[in-house]
MMTF fields as JSON, N, C-alpha, C and O atoms, coordinates in Angstrom:
{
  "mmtfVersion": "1.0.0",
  "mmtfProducer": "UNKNOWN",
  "numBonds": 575,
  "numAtoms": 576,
  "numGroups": 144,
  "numChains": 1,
  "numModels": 1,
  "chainsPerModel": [1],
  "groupsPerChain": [144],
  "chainIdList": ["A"],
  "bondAtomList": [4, 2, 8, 6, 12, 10, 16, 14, 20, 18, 24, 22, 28, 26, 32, 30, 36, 34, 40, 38, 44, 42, 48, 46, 52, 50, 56, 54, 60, 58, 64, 62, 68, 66, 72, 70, 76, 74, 80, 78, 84, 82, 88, 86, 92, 90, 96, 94, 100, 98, 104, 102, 108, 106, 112, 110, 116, 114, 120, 118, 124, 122, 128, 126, 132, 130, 136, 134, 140, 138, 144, 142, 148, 146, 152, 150, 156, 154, 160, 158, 164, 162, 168, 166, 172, 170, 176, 174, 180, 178, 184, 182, 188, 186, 192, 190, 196, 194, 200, 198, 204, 202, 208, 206, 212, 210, 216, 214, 220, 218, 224, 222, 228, 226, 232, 230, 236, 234, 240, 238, 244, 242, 248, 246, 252, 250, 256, 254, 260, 258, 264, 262, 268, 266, 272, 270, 276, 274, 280, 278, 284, 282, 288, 286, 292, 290, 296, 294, 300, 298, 304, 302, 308, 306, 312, 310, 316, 314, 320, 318, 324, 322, 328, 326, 332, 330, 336, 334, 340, 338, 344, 342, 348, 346, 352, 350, 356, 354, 360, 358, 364, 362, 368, 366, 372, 370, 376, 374, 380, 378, 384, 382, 388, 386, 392, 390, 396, 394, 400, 398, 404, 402, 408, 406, 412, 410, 416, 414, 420, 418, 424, 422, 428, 426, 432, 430, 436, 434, 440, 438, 444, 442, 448, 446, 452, 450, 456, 454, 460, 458, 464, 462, 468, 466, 472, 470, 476, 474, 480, 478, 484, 482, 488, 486, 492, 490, 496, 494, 500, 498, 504, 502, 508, 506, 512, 510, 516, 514, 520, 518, 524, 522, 528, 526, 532, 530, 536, 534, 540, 538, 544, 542, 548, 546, 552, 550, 556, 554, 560, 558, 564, 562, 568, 566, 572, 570],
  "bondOrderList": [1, 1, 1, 1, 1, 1, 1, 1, 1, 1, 1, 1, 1, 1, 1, 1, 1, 1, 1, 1, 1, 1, 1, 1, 1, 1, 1, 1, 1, 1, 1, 1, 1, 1, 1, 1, 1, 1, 1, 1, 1, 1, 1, 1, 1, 1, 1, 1, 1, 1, 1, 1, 1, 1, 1, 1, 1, 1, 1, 1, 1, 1, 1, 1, 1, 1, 1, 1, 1, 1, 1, 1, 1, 1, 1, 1, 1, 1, 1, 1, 1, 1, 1, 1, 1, 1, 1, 1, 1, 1, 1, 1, 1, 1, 1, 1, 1, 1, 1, 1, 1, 1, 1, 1, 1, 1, 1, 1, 1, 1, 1, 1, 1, 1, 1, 1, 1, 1, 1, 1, 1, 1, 1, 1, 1, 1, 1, 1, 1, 1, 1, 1, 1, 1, 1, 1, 1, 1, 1, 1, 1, 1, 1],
  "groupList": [{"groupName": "UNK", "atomNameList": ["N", "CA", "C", "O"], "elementList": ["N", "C", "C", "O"], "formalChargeList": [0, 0, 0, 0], "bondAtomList": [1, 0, 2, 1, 3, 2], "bondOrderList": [1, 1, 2], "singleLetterCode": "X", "chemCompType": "L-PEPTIDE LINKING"}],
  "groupTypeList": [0, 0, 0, 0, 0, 0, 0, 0, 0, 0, 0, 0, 0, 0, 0, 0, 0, 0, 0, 0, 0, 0, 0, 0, 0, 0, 0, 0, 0, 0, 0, 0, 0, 0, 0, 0, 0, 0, 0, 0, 0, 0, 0, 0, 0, 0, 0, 0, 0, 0, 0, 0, 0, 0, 0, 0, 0, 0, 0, 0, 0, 0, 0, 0, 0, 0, 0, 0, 0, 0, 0, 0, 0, 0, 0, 0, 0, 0, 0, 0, 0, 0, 0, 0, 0, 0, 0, 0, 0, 0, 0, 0, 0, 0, 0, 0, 0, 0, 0, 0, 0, 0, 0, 0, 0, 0, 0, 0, 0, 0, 0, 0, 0, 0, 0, 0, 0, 0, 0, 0, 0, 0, 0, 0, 0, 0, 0, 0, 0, 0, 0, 0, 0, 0, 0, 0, 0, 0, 0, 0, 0, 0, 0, 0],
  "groupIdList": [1, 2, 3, 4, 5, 6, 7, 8, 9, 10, 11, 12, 13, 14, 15, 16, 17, 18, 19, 20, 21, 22, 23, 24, 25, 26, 27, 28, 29, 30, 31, 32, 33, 34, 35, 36, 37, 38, 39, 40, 41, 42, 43, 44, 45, 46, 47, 48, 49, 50, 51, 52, 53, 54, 55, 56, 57, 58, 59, 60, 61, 62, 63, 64, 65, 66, 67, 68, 69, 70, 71, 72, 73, 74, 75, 76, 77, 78, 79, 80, 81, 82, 83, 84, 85, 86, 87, 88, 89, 90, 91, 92, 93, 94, 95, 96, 97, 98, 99, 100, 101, 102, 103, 104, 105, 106, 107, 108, 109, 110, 111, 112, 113, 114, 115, 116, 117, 118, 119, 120, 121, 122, 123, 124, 125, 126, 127, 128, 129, 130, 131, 132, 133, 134, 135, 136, 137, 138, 139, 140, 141, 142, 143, 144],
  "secStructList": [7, 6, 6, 7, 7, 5, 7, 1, 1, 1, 1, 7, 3, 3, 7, 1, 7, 5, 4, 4, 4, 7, 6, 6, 6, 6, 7, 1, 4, 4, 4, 6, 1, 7, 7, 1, 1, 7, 7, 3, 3, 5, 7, 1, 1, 1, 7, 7, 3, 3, 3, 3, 3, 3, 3, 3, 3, 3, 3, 3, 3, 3, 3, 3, 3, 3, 3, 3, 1, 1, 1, 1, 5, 1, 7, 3, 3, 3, 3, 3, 3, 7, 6, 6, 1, 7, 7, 3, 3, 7, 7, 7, 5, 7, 7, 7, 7, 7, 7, 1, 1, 1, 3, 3, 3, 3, 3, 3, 3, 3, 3, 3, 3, 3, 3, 3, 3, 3, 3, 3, 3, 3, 7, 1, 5, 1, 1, 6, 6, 7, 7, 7, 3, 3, 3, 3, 3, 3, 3, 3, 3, 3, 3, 7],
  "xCoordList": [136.731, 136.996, 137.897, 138.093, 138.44, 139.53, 139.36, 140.06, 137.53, 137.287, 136.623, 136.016, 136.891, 136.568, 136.764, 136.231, 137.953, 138.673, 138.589, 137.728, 139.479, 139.003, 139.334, 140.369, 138.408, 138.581, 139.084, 139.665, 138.892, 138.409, 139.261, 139.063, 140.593, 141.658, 142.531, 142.418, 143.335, 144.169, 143.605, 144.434, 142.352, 142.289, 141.895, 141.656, 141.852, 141.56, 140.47, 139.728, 139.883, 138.614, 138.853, 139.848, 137.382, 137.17, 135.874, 135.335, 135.656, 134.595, 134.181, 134.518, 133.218, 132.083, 132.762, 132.739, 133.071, 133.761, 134.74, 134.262, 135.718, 136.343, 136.697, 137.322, 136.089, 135.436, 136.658, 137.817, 136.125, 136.948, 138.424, 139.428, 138.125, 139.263, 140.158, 141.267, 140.341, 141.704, 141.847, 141.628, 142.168, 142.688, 143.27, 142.819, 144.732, 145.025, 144.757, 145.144, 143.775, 143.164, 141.992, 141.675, 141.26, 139.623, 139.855, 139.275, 140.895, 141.031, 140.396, 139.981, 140.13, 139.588, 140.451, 140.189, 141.513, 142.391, 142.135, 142.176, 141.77, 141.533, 140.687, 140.57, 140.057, 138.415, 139.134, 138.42, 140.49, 141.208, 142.489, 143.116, 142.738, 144.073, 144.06, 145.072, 142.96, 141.733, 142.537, 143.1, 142.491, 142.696, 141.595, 140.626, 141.416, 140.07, 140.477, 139.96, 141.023, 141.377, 141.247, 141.208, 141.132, 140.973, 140.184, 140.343, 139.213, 138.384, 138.371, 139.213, 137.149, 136.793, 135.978, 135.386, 135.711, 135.093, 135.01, 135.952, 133.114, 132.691, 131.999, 131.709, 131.864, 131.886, 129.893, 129.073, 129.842, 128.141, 127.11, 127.658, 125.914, 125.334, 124.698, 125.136, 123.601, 123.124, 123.941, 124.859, 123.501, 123.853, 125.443, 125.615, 126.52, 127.617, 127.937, 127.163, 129.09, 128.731, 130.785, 131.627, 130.831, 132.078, 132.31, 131.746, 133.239, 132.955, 134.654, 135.599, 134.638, 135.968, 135.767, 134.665, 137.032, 137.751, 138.279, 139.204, 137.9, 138.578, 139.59, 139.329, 140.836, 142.198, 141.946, 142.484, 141.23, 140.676, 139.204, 138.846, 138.357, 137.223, 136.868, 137.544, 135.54, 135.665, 134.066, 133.052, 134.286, 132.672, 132.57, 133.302, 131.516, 131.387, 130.232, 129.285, 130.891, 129.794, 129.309, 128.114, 130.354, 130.15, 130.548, 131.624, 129.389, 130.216, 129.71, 128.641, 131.16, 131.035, 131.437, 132.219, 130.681, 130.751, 130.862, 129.729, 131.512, 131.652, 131.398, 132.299, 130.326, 130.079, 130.179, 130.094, 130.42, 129.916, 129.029, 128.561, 128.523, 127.115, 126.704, 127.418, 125.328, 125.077, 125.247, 124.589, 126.299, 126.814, 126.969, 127.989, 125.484, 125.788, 124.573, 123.819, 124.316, 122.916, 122.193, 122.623, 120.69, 119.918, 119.642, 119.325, 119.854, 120.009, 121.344, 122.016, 121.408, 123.091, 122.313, 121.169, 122.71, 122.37, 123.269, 124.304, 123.317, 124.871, 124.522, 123.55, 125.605, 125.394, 126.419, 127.413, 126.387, 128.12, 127.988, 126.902, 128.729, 129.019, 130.369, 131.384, 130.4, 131.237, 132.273, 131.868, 133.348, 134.259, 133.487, 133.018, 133.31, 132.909, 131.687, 131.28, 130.645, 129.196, 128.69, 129.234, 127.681, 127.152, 126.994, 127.445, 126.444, 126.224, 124.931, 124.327, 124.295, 123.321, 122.993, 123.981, 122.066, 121.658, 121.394, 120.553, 122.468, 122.55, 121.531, 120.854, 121.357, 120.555, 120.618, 121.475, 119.346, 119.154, 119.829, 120.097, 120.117, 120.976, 120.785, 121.11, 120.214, 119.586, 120.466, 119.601, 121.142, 122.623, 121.367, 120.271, 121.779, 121.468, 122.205, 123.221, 121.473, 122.275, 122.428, 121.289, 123.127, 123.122, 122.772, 121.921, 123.42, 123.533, 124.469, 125.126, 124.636, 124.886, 126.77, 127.398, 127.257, 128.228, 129.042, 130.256, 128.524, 129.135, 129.402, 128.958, 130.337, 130.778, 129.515, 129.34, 128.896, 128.045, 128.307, 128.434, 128.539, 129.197, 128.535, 128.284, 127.883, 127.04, 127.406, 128.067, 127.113, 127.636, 127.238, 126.194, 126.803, 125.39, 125.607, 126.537, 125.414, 125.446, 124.933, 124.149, 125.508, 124.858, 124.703, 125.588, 124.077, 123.773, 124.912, 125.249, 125.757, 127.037, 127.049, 126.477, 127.6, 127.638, 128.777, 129.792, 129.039, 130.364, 130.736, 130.392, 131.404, 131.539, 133.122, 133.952, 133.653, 134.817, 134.546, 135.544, 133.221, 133.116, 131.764, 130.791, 132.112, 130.769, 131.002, 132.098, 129.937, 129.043, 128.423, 127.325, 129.027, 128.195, 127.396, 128.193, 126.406, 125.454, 124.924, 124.4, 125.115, 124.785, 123.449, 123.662, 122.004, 120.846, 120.114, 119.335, 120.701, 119.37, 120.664, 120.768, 121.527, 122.289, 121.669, 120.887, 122.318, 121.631, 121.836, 121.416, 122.808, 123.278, 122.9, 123.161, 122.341, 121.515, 121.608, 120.743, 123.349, 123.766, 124.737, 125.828, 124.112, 124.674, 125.749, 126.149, 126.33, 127.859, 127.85, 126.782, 128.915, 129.063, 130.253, 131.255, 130.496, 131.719, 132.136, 131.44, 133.057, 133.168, 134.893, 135.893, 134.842, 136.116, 136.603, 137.777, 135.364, 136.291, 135.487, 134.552, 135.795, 135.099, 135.83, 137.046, 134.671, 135.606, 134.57, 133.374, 135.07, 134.535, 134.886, 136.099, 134.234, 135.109, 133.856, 132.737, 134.658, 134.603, 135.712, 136.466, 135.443, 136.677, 137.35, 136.669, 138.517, 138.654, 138.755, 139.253, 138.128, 138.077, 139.53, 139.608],
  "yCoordList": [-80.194, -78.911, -79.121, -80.291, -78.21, -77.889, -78.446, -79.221, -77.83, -78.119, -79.84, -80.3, -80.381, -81.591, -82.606, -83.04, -82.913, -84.102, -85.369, -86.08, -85.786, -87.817, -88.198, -87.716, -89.345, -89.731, -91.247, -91.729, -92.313, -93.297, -93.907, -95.029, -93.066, -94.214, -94.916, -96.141, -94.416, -95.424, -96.877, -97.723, -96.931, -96.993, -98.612, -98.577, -100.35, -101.103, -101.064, -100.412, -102.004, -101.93, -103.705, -104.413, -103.962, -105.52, -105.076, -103.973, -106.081, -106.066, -107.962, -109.0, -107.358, -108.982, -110.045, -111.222, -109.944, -110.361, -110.126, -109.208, -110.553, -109.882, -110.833, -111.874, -110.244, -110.851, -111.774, -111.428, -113.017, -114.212, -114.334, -115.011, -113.468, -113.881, -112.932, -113.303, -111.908, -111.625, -109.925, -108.839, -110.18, -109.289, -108.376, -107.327, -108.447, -107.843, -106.741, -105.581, -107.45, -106.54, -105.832, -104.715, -106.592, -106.295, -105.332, -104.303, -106.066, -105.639, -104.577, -103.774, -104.295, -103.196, -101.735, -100.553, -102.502, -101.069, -99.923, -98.705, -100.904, -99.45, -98.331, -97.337, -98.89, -97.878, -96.831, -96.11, -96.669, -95.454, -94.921, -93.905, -95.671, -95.442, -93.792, -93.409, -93.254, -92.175, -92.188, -91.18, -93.236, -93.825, -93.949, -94.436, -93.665, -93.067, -94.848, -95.338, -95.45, -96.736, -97.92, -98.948, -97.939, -99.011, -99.225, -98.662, -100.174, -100.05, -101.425, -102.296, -101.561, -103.31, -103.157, -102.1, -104.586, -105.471, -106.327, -107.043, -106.614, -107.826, -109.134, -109.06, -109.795, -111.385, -111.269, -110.543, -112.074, -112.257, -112.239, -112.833, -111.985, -112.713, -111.138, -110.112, -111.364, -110.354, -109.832, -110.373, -108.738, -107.82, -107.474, -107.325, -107.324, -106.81, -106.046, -105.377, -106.147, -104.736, -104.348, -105.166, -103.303, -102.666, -101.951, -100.946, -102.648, -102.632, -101.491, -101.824, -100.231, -99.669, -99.736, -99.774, -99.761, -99.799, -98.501, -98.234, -97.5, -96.644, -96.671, -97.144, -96.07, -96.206, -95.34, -95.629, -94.415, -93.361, -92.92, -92.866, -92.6, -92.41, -91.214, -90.186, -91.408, -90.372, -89.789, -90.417, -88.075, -87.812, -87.92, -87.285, -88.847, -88.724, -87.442, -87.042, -87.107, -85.976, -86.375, -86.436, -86.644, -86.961, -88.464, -89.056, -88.856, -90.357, -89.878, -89.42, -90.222, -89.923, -91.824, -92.567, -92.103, -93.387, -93.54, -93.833, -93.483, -93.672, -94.478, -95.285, -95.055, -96.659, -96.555, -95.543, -98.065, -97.844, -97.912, -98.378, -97.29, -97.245, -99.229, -100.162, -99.092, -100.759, -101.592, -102.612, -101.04, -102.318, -101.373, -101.217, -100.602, -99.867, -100.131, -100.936, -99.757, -100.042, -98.987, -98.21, -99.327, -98.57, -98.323, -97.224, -99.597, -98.702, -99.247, -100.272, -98.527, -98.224, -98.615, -98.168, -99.3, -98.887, -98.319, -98.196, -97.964, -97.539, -97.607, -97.055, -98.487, -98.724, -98.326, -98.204, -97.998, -97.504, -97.928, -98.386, -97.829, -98.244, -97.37, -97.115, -97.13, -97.161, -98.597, -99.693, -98.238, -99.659, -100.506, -99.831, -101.633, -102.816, -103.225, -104.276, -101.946, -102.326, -102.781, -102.577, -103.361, -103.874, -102.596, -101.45, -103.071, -101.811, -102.012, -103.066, -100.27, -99.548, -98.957, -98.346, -98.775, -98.412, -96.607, -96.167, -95.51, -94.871, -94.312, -93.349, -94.627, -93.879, -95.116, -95.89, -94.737, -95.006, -94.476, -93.275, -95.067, -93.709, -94.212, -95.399, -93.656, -94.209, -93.85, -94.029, -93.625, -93.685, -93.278, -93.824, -92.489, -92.674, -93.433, -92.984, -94.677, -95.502, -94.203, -93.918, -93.605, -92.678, -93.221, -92.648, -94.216, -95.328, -96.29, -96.559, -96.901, -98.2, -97.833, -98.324, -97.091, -97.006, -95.818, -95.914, -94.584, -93.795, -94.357, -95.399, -93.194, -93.799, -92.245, -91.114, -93.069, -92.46, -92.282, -93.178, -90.584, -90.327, -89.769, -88.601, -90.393, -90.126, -89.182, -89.767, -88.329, -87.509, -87.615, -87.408, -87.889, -87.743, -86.916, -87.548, -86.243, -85.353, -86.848, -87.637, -87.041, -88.073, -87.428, -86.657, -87.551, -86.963, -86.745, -87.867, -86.12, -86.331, -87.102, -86.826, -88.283, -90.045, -90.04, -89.845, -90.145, -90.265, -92.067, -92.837, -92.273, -93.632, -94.138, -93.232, -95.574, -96.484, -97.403, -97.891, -98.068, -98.679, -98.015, -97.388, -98.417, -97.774, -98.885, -99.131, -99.514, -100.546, -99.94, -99.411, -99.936, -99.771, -100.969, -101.893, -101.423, -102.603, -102.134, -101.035, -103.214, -102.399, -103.62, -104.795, -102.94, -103.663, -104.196, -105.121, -103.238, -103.67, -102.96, -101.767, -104.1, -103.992, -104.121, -104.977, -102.883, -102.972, -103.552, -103.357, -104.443, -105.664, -107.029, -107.414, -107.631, -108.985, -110.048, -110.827, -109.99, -111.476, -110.345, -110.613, -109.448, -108.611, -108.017, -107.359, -107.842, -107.361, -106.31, -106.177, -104.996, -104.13, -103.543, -104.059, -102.445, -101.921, -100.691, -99.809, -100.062, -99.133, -98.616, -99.324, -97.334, -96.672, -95.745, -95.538, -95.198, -94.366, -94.017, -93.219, -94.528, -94.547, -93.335, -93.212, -92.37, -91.486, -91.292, -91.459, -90.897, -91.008, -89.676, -89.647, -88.399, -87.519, -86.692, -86.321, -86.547, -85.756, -85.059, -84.348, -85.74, -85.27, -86.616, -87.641, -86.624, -87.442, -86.746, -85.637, -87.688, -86.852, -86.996, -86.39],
  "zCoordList": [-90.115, -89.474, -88.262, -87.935, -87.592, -86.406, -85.6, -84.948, -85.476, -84.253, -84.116, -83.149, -85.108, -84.939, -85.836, -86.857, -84.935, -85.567, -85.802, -85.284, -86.613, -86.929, -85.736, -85.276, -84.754, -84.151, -84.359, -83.387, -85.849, -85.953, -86.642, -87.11, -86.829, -87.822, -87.179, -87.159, -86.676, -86.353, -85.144, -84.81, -84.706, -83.407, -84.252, -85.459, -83.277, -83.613, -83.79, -83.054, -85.203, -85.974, -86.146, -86.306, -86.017, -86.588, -87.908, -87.996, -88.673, -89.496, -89.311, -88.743, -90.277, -90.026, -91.364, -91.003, -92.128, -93.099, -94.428, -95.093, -94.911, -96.079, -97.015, -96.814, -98.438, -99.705, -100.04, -100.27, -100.012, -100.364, -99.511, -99.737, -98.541, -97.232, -97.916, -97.531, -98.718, -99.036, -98.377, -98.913, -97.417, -96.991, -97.063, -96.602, -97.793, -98.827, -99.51, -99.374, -100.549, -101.382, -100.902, -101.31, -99.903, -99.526, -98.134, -97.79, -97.514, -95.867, -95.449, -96.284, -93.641, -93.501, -93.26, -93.037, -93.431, -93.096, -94.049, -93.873, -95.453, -96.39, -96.459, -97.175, -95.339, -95.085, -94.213, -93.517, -94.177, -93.263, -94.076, -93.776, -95.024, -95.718, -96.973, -97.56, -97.065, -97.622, -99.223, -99.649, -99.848, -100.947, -101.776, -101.194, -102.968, -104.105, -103.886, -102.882, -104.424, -105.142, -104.551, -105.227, -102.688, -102.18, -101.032, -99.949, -101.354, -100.041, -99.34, -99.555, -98.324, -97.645, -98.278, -98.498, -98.86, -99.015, -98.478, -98.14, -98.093, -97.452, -98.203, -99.398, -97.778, -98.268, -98.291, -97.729, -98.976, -98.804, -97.958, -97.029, -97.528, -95.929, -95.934, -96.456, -95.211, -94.193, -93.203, -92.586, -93.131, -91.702, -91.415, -90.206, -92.1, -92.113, -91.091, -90.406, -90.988, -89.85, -89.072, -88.703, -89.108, -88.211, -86.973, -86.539, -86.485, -84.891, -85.023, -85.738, -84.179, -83.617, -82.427, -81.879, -81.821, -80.438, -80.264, -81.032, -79.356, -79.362, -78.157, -77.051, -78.544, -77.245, -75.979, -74.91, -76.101, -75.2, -75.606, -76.782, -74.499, -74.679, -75.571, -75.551, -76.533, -77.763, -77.564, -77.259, -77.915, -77.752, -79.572, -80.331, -79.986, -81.669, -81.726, -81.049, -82.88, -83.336, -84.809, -85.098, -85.726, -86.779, -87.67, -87.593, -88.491, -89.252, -90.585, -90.991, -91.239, -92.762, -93.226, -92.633, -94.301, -94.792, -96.446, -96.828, -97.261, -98.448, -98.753, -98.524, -99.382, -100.317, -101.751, -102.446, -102.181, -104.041, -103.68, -102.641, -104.778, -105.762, -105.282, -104.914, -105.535, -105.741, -104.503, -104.297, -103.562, -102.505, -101.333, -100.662, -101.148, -99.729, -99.057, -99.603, -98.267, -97.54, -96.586, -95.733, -97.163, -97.295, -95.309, -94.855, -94.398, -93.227, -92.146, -92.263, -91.436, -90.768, -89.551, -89.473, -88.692, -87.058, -86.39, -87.046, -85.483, -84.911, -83.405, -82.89, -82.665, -81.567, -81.145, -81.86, -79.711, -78.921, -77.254, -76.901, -76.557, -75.498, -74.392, -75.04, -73.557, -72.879, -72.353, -71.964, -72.469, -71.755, -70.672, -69.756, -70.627, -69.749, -69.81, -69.315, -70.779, -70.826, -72.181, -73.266, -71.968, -73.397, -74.747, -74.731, -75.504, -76.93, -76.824, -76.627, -77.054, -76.955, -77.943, -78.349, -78.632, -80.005, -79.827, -79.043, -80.894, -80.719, -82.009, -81.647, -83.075, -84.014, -85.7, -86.126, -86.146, -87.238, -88.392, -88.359, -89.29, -90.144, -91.402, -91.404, -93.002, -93.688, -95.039, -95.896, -95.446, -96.806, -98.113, -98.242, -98.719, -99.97, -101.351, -101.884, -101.811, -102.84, -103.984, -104.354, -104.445, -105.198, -106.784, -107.464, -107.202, -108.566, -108.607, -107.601, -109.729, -109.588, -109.316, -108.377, -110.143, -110.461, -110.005, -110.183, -109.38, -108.779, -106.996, -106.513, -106.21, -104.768, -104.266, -104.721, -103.11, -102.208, -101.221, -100.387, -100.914, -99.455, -98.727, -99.023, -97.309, -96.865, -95.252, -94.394, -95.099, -93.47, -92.926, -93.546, -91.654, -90.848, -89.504, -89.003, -88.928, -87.573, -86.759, -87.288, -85.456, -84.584, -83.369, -82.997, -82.937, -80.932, -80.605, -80.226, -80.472, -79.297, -78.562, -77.507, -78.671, -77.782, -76.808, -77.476, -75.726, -75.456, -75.284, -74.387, -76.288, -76.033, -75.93, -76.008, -75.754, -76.338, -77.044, -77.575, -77.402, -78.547, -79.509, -79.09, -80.971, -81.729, -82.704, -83.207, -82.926, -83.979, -85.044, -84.872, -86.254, -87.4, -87.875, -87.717, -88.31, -89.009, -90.099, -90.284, -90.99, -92.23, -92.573, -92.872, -92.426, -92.015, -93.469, -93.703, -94.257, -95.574, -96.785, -97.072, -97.323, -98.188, -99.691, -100.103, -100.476, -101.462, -102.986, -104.127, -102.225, -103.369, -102.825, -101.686, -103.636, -103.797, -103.05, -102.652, -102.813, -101.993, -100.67, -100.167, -100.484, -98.821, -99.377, -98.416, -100.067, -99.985, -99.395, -98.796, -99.185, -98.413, -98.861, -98.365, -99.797, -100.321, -99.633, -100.138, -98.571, -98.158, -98.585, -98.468, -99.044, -99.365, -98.104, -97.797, -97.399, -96.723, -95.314, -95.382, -94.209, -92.975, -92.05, -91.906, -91.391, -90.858, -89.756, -89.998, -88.399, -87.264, -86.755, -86.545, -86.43, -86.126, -85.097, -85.45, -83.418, -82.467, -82.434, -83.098, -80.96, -79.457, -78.893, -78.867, -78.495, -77.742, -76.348, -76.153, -75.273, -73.937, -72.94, -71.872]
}
């Protein structure tokens, strides 16, 4: 909606790993590129997780997260911070695995946070060896 825009693409993003290093194909840029066809992929392991940087301070209102089916996880933490201070745990957030083979897009309303950094963790992945498949990451307030 108008009144509330993506806050979360262009701005620098790190992730916790990408599947067999290939960047490329897996990278995280695709989780912004809003492409049916290409997402990140993460590498094996517990606790995954995506960190944005925002360029100016952002009030979040909303996180939308697209996973496959099979390789999403069952809980999100989400932590945020203001510039210079540590990360603070802003809410639990719990995805529905929809099935194995369809993409699960999950919305969630969050407190209105005003932050410059926000931590996604992806706590309880619901593929075997951690993976973490995301197509389409969207972060959308205000920027202040």
């Amino acid at each position: 909606s108008p009144s509330c825009p993506r806050v979360g693409g262009a701005c620098p993003c790190r992730v916790s790993s990408v599947l067999n290093r290939d960047v490329k194909q897996f990278g995280k840029k695709h989780m912004f590129d809003t492409s049916e066809e290409t997402c990140w992929n993460s590498d094996q392991g517990t606790c995954q997780w995506v960190t944005l940087d925002f360029p100016r301070t952002v009030k979040v209102s909303q996180l939308h997260i697209q996973f496959q089916g099979g390789f999403s996880s069952r809980l999100c933490t989400l932590e945020g911070c203001r510039a210079g201070e540590g990360l603070v745990k802003i809410a639990d957030l719990y995805p529905e695995d929809i099935n194995a083979m369809q993409i699960s897009f999950a919305a969630f309303q969050v407190e209105e946070t005003v932050l410059d950094k926000l931590k996604i963790t992806f706590e309880n992945s619901t593929d075997f060896f951690g993976r973490i498949v995301v197509y389409h990451l969207g972060v959308l307030g205000e920027r202040l």
